[in-house]
Amino acid sequence: MQTLRRTVAILTFPAIAWLGAACERDTPTEARPGGMALSVSGDLTDALSTDLGQSYQVILSCTDGHSVILWVDSATLTSLAADVEAINASDTGVRCTLDSTALDPSSQTTAWTVYDYNPSNNALAPRNAPNKMPATTTGTTTTFDFLPGKFTALLTTADRSLTGDLSMTTLTDVISVSGPATTFMTQHNGGANCSSNIPATVRFYFVSPSASGSTVGTPPAGFYTQFWWSNPVNLPLTAGSDGTITAVVSDPDEWSDWNGQRGSNPEVLAAFEKAIHNVQTVGLSFGGLCFFETGVTAMYPSGTPPPDEVFSSDFSETPTP
């Protein structure tokens, strides 16, 4: 296993998409306007050039409270690192890390995986071991527990039968929550009007590392268009709630990118079209109405013993009519 890490500070930029008239701006965000700092161990260029066929797991995390994960080859990682370093035009004090770990192909999984924010709430950690209470899947239904004190950010899969070319696909998810929780909340004021942690929501999300392109915003960065969230489609989470969400992957008006730009924006439309033909991971993102991936936690009455609140997802894909 090889880990690459180096730290630099970078420019403030709007992160992932806002939702709704009360929050929507010309350059929306998902995890609060913030800056980024790149963290990659060793000499990135030299390290990557030693094995151009190596795959890497990349976690991009910011101190403004959000994190994303993707799997890339050496060339894409080099491009991503160059993108982030290029944003180093003005130091703002807000920092992020781009942590990259060389992967053993035999260790990669296509199973549905839950990602929680770590105790610092600045980076994602997968539940990938039995003692971490991972997601369980039976047929098309996946369930996991909302762990007390944890903010759950993502539930995704890299299953080849559900990824790849989704340009003619409609996503549907029948969602329910059950258990002792009294309510749910997000963090970083990601809820209503960008000033509250309620309501918490869940929405569709997909990643396409090959869909790098120019984007609207200051500064521009190619990686913004590698991450897409359904917008406005979402389901508010309340105690005992259930519901169904549906999104047409090919409709650019139903999706927005890291920088909050609709797929229909002419400046990102080509990247959106490439993204939907080359989906690497797909699933659900947990956040609020204003910020889309700030995580969700269940609120329990004091002293509530296990079992915890259970989230259930019956995810399916059908051909778009």
Coordinates of C-alpha atoms in Angstrom, one line a residue, residues 46 120 305:
D46 CA 7.5 11.2 -9.2
S120 CA -13.4 15.5 13.3
P305 CA -30.4 1.6 24.2

